[in-house]
mmCIF file of C-alpha atoms (C1' of nucleotides) in Angstrom:
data_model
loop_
_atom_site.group_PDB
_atom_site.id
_atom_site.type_symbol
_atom_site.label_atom_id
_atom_site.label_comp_id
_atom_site.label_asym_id
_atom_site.label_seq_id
_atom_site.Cartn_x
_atom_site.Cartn_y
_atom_site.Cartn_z
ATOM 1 C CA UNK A 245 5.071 -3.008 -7.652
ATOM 2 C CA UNK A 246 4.538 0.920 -7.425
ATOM 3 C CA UNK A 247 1.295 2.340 -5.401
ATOM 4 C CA UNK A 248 0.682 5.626 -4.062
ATOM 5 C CA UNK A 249 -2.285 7.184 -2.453
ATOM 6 C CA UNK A 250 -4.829 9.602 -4.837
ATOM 7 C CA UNK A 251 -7.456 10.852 -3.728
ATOM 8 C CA UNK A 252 -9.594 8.545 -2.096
ATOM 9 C CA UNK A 253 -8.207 5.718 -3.748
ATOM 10 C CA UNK A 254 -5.165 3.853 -4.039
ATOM 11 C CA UNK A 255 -3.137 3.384 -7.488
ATOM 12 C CA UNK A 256 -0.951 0.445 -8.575
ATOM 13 C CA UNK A 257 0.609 1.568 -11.452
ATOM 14 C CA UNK A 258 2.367 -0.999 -13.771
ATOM 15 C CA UNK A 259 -0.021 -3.423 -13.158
ATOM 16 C CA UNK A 260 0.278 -5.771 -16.173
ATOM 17 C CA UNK A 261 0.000 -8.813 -14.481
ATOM 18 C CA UNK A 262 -3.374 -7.454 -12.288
ATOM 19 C CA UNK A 263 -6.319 -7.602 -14.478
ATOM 20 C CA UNK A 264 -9.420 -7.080 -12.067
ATOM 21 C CA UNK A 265 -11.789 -8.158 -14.408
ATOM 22 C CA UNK A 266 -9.920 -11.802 -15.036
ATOM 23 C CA UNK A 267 -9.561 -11.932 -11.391
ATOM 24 C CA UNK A 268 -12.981 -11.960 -10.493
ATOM 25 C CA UNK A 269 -14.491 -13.388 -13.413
ATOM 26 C CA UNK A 270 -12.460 -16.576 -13.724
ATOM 27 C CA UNK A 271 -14.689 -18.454 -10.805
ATOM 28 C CA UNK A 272 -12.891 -18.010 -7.352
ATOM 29 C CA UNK A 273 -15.099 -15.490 -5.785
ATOM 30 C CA UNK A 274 -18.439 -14.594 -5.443
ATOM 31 C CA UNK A 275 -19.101 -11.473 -4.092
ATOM 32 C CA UNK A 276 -17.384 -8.802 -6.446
ATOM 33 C CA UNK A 277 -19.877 -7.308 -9.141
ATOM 34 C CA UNK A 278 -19.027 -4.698 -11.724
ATOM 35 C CA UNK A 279 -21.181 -1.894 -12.486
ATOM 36 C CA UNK A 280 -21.968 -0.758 -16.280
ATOM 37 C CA UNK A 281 -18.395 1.336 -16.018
ATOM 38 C CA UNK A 282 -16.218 -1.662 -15.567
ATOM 39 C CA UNK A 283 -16.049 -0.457 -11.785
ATOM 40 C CA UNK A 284 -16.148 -3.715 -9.481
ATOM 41 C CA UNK A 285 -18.100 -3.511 -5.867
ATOM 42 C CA UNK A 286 -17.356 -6.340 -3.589
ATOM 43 C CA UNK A 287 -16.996 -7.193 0.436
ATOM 44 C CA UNK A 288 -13.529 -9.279 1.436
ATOM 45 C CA UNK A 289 -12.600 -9.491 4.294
ATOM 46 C CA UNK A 290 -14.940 -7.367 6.356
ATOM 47 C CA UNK A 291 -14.616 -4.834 4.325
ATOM 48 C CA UNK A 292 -16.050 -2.947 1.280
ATOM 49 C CA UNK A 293 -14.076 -1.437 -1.700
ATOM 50 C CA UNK A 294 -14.364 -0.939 -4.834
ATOM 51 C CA UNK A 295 -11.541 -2.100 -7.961
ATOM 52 C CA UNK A 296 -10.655 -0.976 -11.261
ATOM 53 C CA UNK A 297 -8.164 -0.554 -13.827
ATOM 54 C CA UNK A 298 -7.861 2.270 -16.458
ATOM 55 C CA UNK A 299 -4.780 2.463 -18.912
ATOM 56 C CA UNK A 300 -2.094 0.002 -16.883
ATOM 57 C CA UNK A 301 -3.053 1.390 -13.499
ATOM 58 C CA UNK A 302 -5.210 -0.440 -10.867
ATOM 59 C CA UNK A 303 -7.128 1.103 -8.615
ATOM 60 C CA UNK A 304 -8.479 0.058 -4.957
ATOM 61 C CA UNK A 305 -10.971 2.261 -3.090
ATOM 62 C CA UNK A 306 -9.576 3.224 0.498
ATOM 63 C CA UNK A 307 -6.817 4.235 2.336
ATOM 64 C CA UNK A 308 -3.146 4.129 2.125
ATOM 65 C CA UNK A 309 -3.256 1.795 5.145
ATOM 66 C CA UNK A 310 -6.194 -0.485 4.701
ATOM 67 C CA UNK A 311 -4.369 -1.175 0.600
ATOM 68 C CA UNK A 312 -1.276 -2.228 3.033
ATOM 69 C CA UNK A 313 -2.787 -4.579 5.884
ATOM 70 C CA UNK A 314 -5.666 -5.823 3.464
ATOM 71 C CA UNK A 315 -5.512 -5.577 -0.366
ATOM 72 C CA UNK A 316 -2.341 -5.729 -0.670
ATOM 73 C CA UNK A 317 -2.469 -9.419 1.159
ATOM 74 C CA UNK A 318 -5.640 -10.593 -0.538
ATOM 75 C CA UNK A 319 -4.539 -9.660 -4.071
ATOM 76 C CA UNK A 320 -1.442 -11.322 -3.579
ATOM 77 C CA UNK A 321 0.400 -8.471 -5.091
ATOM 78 C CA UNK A 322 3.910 -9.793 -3.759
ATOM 79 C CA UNK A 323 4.079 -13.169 -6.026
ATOM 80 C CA UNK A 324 5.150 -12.697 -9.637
ATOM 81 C CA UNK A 325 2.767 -14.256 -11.391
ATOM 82 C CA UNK A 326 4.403 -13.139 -14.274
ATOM 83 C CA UNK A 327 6.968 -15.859 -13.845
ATOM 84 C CA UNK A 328 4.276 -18.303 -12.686
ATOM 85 C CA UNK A 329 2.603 -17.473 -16.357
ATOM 86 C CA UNK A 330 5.914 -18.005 -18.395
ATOM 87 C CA UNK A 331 6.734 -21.333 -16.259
ATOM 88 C CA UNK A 332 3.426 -22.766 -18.220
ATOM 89 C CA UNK A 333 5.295 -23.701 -21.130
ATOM 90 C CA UNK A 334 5.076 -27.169 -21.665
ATOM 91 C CA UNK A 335 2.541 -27.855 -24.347
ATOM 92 C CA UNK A 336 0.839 -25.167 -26.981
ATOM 93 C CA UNK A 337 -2.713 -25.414 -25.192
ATOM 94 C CA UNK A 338 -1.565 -24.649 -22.094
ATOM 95 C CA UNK A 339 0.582 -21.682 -23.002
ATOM 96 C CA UNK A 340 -2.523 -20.361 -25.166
ATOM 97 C CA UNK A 341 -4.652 -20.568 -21.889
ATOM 98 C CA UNK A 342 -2.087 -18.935 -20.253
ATOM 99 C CA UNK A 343 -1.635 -15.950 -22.502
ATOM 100 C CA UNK A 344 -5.547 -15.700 -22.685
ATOM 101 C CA UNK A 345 -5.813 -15.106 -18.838
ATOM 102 C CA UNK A 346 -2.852 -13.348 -18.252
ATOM 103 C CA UNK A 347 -3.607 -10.951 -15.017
ATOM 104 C CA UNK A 348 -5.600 -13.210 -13.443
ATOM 105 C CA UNK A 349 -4.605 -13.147 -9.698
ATOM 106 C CA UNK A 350 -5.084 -15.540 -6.851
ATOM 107 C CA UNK A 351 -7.200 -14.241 -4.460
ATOM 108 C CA UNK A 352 -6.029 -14.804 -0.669
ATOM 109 C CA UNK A 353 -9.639 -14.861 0.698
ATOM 110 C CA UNK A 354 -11.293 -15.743 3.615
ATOM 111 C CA UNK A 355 -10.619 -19.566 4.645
ATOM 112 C CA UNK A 356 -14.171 -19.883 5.915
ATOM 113 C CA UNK A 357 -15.543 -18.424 3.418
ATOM 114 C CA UNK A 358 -14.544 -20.123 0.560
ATOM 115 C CA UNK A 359 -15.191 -23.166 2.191
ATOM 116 C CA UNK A 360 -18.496 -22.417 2.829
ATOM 117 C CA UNK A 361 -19.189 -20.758 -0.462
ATOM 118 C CA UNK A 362 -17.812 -23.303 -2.294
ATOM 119 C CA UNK A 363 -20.377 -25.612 -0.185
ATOM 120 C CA UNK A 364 -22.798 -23.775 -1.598
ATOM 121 C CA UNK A 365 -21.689 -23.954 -5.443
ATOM 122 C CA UNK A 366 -22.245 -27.404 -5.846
ATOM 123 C CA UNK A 367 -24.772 -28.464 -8.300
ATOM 124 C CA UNK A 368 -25.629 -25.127 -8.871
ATOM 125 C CA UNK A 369 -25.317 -22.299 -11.150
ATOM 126 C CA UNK A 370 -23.578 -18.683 -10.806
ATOM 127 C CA UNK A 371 -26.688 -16.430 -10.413
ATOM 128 C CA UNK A 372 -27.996 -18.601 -7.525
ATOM 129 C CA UNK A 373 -24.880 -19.250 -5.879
ATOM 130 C CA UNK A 374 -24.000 -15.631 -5.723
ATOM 131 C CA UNK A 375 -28.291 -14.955 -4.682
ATOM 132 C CA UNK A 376 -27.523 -17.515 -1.590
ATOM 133 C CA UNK A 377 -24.376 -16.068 -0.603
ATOM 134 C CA UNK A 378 -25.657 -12.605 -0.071
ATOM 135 C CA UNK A 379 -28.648 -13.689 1.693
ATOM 136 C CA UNK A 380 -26.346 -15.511 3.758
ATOM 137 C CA UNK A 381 -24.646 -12.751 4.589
ATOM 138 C CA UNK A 382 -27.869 -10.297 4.763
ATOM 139 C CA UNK A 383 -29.512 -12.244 7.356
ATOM 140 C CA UNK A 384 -26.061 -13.663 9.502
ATOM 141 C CA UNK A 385 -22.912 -11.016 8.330
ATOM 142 C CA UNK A 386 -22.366 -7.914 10.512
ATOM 143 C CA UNK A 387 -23.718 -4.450 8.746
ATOM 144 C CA UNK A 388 -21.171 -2.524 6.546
ATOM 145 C CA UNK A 389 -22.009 1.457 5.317
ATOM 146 C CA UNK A 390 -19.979 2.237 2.307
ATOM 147 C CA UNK A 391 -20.676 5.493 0.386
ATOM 148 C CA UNK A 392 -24.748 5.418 0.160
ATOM 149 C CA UNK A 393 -25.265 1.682 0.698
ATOM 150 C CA UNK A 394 -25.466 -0.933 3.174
ATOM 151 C CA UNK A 395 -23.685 -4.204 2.802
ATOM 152 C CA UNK A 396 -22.690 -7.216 4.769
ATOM 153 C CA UNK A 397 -19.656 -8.909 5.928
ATOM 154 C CA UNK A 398 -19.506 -12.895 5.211
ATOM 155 C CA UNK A 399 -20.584 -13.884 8.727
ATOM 156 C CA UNK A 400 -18.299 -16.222 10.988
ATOM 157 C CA UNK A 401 -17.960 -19.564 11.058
ATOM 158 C CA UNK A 402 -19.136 -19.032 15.062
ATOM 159 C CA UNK A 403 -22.176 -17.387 13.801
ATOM 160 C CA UNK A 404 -23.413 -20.025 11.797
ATOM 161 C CA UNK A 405 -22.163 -22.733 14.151
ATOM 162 C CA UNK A 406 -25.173 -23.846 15.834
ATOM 163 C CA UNK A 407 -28.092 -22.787 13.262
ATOM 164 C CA UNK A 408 -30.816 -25.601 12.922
ATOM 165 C CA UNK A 409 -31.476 -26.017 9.057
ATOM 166 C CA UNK A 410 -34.775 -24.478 9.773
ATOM 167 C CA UNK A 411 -33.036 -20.977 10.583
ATOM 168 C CA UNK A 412 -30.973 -21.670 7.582
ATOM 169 C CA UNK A 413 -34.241 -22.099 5.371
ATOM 170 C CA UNK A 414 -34.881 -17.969 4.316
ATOM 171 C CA UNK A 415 -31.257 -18.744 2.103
ATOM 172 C CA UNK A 416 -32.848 -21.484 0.382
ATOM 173 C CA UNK A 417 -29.323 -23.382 -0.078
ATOM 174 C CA UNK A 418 -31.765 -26.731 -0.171
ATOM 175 C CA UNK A 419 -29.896 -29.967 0.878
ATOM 176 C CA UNK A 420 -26.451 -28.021 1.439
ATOM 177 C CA UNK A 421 -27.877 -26.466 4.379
ATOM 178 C CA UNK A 422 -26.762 -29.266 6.415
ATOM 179 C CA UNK A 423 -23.150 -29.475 5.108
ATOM 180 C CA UNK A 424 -22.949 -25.254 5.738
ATOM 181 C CA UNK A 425 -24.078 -26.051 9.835
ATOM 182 C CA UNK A 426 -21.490 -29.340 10.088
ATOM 183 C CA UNK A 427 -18.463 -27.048 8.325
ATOM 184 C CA UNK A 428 -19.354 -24.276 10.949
ATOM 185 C CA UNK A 429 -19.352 -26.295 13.865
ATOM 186 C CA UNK A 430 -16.004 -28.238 12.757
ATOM 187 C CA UNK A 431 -14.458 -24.459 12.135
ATOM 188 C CA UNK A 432 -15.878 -22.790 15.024
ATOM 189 C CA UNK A 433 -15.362 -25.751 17.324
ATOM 190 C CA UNK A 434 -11.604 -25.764 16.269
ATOM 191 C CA UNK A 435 -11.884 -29.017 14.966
ATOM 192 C CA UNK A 436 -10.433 -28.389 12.152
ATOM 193 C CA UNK A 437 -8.076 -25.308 11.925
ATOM 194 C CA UNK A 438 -7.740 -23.794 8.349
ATOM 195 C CA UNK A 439 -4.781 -21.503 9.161
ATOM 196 C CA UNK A 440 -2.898 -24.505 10.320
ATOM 197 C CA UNK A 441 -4.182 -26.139 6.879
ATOM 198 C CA UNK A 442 -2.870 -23.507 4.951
ATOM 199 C CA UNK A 443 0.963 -24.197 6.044
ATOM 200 C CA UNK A 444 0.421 -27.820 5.851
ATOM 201 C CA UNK A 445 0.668 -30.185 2.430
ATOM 202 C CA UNK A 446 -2.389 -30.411 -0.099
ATOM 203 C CA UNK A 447 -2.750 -34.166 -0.067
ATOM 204 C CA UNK A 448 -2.994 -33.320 4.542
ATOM 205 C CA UNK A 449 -5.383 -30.505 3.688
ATOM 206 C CA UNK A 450 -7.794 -32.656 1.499
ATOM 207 C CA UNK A 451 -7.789 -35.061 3.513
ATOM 208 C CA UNK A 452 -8.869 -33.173 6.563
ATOM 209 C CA UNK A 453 -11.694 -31.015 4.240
ATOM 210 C CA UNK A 454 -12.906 -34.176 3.316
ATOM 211 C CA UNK A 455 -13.913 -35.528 6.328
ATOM 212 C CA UNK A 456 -16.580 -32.765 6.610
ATOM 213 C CA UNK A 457 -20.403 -34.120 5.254
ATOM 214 C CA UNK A 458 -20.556 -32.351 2.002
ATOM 215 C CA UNK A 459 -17.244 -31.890 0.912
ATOM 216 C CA UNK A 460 -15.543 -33.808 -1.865
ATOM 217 C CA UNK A 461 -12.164 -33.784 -4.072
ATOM 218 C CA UNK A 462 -14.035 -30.626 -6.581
ATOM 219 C CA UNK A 463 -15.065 -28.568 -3.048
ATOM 220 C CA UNK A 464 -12.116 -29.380 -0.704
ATOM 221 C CA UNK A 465 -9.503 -28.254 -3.824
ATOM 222 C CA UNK A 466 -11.288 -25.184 -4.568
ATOM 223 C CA UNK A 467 -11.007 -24.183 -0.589
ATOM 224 C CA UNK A 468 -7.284 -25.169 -0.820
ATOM 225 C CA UNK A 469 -6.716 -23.491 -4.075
ATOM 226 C CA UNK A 470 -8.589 -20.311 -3.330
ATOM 227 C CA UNK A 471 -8.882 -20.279 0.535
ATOM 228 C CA UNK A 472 -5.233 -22.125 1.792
ATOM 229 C CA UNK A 473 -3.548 -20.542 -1.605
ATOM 230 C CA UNK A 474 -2.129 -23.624 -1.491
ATOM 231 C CA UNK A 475 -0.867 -23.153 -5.636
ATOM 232 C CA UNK A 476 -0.377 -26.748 -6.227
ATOM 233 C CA UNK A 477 -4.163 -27.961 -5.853
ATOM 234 C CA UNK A 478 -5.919 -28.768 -9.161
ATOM 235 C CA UNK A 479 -9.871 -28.756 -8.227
ATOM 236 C CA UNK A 480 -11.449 -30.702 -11.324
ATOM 237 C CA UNK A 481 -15.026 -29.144 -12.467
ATOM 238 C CA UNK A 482 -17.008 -30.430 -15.864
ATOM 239 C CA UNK A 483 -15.342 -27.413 -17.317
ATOM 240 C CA UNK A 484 -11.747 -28.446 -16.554
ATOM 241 C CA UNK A 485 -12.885 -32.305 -17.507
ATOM 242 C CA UNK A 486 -13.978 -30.747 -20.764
ATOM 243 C CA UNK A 487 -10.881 -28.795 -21.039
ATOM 244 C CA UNK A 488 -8.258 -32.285 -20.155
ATOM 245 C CA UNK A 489 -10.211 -34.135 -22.672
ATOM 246 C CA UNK A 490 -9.986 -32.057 -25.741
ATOM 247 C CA UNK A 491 -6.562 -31.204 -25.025
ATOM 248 C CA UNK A 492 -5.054 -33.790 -22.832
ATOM 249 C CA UNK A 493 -6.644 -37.224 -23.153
ATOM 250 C CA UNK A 494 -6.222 -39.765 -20.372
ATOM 251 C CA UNK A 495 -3.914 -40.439 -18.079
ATOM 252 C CA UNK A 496 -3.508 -36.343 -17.332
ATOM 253 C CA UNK A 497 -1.658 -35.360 -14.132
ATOM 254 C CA UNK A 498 -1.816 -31.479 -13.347
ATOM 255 C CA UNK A 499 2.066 -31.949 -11.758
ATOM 256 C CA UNK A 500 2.925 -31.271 -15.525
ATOM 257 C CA UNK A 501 2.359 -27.875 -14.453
ATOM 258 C CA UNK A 502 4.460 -27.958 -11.202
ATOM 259 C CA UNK A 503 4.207 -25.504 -8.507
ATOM 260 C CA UNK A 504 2.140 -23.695 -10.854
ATOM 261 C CA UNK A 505 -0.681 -26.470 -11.040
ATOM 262 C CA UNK A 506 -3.272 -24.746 -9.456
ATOM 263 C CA UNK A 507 -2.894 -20.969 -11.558
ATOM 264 C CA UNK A 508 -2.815 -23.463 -14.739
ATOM 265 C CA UNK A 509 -6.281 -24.660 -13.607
ATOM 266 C CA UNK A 510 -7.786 -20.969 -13.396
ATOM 267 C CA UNK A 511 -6.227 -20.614 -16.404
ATOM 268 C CA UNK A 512 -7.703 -23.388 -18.710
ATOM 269 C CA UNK A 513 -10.950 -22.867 -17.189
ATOM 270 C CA UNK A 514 -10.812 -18.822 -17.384
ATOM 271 C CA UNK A 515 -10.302 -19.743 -21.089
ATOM 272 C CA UNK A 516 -13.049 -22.447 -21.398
ATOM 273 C CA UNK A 517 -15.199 -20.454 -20.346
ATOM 274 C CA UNK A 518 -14.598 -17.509 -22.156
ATOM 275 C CA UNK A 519 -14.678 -19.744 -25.233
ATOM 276 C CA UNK A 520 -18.024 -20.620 -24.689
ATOM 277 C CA UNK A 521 -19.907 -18.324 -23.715
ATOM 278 C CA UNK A 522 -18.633 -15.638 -25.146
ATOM 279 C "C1'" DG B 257 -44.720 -30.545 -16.384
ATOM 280 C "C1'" DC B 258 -39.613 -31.421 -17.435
ATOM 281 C "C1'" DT B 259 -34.473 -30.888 -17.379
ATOM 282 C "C1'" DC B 260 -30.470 -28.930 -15.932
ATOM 283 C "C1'" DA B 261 -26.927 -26.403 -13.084
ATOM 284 C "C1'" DG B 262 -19.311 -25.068 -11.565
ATOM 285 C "C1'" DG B 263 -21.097 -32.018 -6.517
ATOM 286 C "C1'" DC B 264 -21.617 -35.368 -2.977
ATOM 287 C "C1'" DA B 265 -22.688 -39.688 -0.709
ATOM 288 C "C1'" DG B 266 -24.183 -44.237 -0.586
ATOM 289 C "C1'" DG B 267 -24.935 -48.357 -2.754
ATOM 290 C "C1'" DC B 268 -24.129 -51.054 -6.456
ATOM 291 C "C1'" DT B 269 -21.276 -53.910 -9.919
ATOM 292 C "C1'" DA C 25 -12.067 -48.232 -9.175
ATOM 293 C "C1'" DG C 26 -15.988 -46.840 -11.847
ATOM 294 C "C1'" DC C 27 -21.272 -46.262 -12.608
ATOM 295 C "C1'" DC C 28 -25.857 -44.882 -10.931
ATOM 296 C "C1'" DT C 29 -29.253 -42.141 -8.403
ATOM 297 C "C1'" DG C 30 -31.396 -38.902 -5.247
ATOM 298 C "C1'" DC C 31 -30.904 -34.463 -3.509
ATOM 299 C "C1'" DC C 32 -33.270 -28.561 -2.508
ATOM 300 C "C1'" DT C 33 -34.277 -24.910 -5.568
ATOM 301 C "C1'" DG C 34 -35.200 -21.853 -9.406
ATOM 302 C "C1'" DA C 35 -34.579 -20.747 -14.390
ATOM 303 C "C1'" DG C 36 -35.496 -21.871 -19.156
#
DNA sequence: GCTCAGGCAGGCT
DNA sequence: AGCCTGCCTGAG
């Protein structure tokens, strides 16, 4: 990978295998939005910037520095997904899917919030999910001033640790409010340490996530997919149950797809998607 | 009004 | 193990 600084900006060029709009489009993350140029606006990891590609080059608002301690990390520009993609070779549908979402990356995001975003998700569509997050993060995240606007960090687990449901009401998350409190106070508490998660096994990891009111086998593999990049998770939503039975039928184990298991999940349901609402 | 949306838990068979 | 049902809320 080749980046320099320009202007105010930083620019990956080569990027084949870094498609911004596949990356935030295929369902990990919530909070990046693309204006009517293509240009993406989103907050990660305290931070605003904005993302986008023209001709093979990516570029990432900021400086030199902040595209080396941040971006650089939560992009996970230093795996070669390109080999991860051609490893996917082991039936025609899957290698279709794969082609299809080529330059979809992995985001390394926030442990706590992708755990508590993906909280938030269940039984619930995109527009409101995204709508709750930001008020969640209007009301709770710490102030951020980027070019003429004001946005919001994701607020910490500490800062939500605590809340009564009642002071959770203005997000209207509904019934999830009390799962969001109980996966504060476990994280904030210590009670249950995602970094040490994340350099644990996935079958240890969902175990642990699923001891917290709220989460199940769809929420706790997103969070160790997304969150613990932890590639070997497979979370299973009614798009990827769609997806295994028209192409796979029963008795369908995602370890088919090896170390790659979880990138062949974004994948197949990048391409579901796309296939149906498109 | 009604149903449904990118689940979960608890109780049932 | 698998099947059912209620759950907050807002959009169609």
């Amino acid at each position: 990978m080749q980046y320099f600084q320009r202007d105010n900006c930083v620019e990956i060029i080569n990027a084949g295998e870094f498609d911004p709009v596949k990356t935030f489009e295929c369902g990990q993350c919530f909070r990046w939005n693309a204006d009517k140029n293509g240009v993406y606006l989103g907050v990660a990891m305290k931070r605003a910037a904005k993302v986008w590609k023209t001709g093979e080059s990516v570029f990432i608002s900021g400086t030199l520095e902040d595209f080396e301690n941040i971006w650089r990390d939560y992009f996970d520009l230093d795996r070669d997904y390109g080999a991860l993609r051609k490893s996917l070779n082991t039936d025609e549908y899957i290698k279709k899917a794969a082609d299809y979402g080529a330059g979809i990356r992995i985001l390394r995001q926030d442990k706590w919030e992708v755990l508590c975003s993906f909280i938030i998700s269940q039984c619930n569509n995109i527009p409101r999910i995204k709508k709750i997050i930001e008020s969640l993060c209007e009301r709770f995240g710490e102030p951020l001033y980027f070019e003429d606007k004001t946005l919001y960090a994701f607020p910490d687990a500490a800062k939500i640790a605590g809340l009564t449901e009642k002071e959770l009401e203005p997000i209207k998350s509904g019934y999830r409010a009390k799962y969001i409190i109980e996966a504060a106070n476990a994280v904030a508490s210590g009670a249950i340490d995602l970094d040490m998660l994340a350099s644990g096994s996935c079958d240890q990891a969902l175990r642990v996530l699923k001891g917290i009111e709220g989460v199940g086998d769809k929420v706790a593999g997103c969070v160790i997919l997304f969150g613990l990049n932890i590639l070997d998770a497979f979370p299973v939503d009614v798009w990827i149950k769609r997806a295994i039975t028209a192409n796979y039928g029963e008795g369908f184990n995602p370890k088919i797809f090896g170390k790659a298991a979880g990138l062949a999940q974004q994948y197949m349901f990048y391409y579901a998607r796309s296939n149906s609402t498109a």
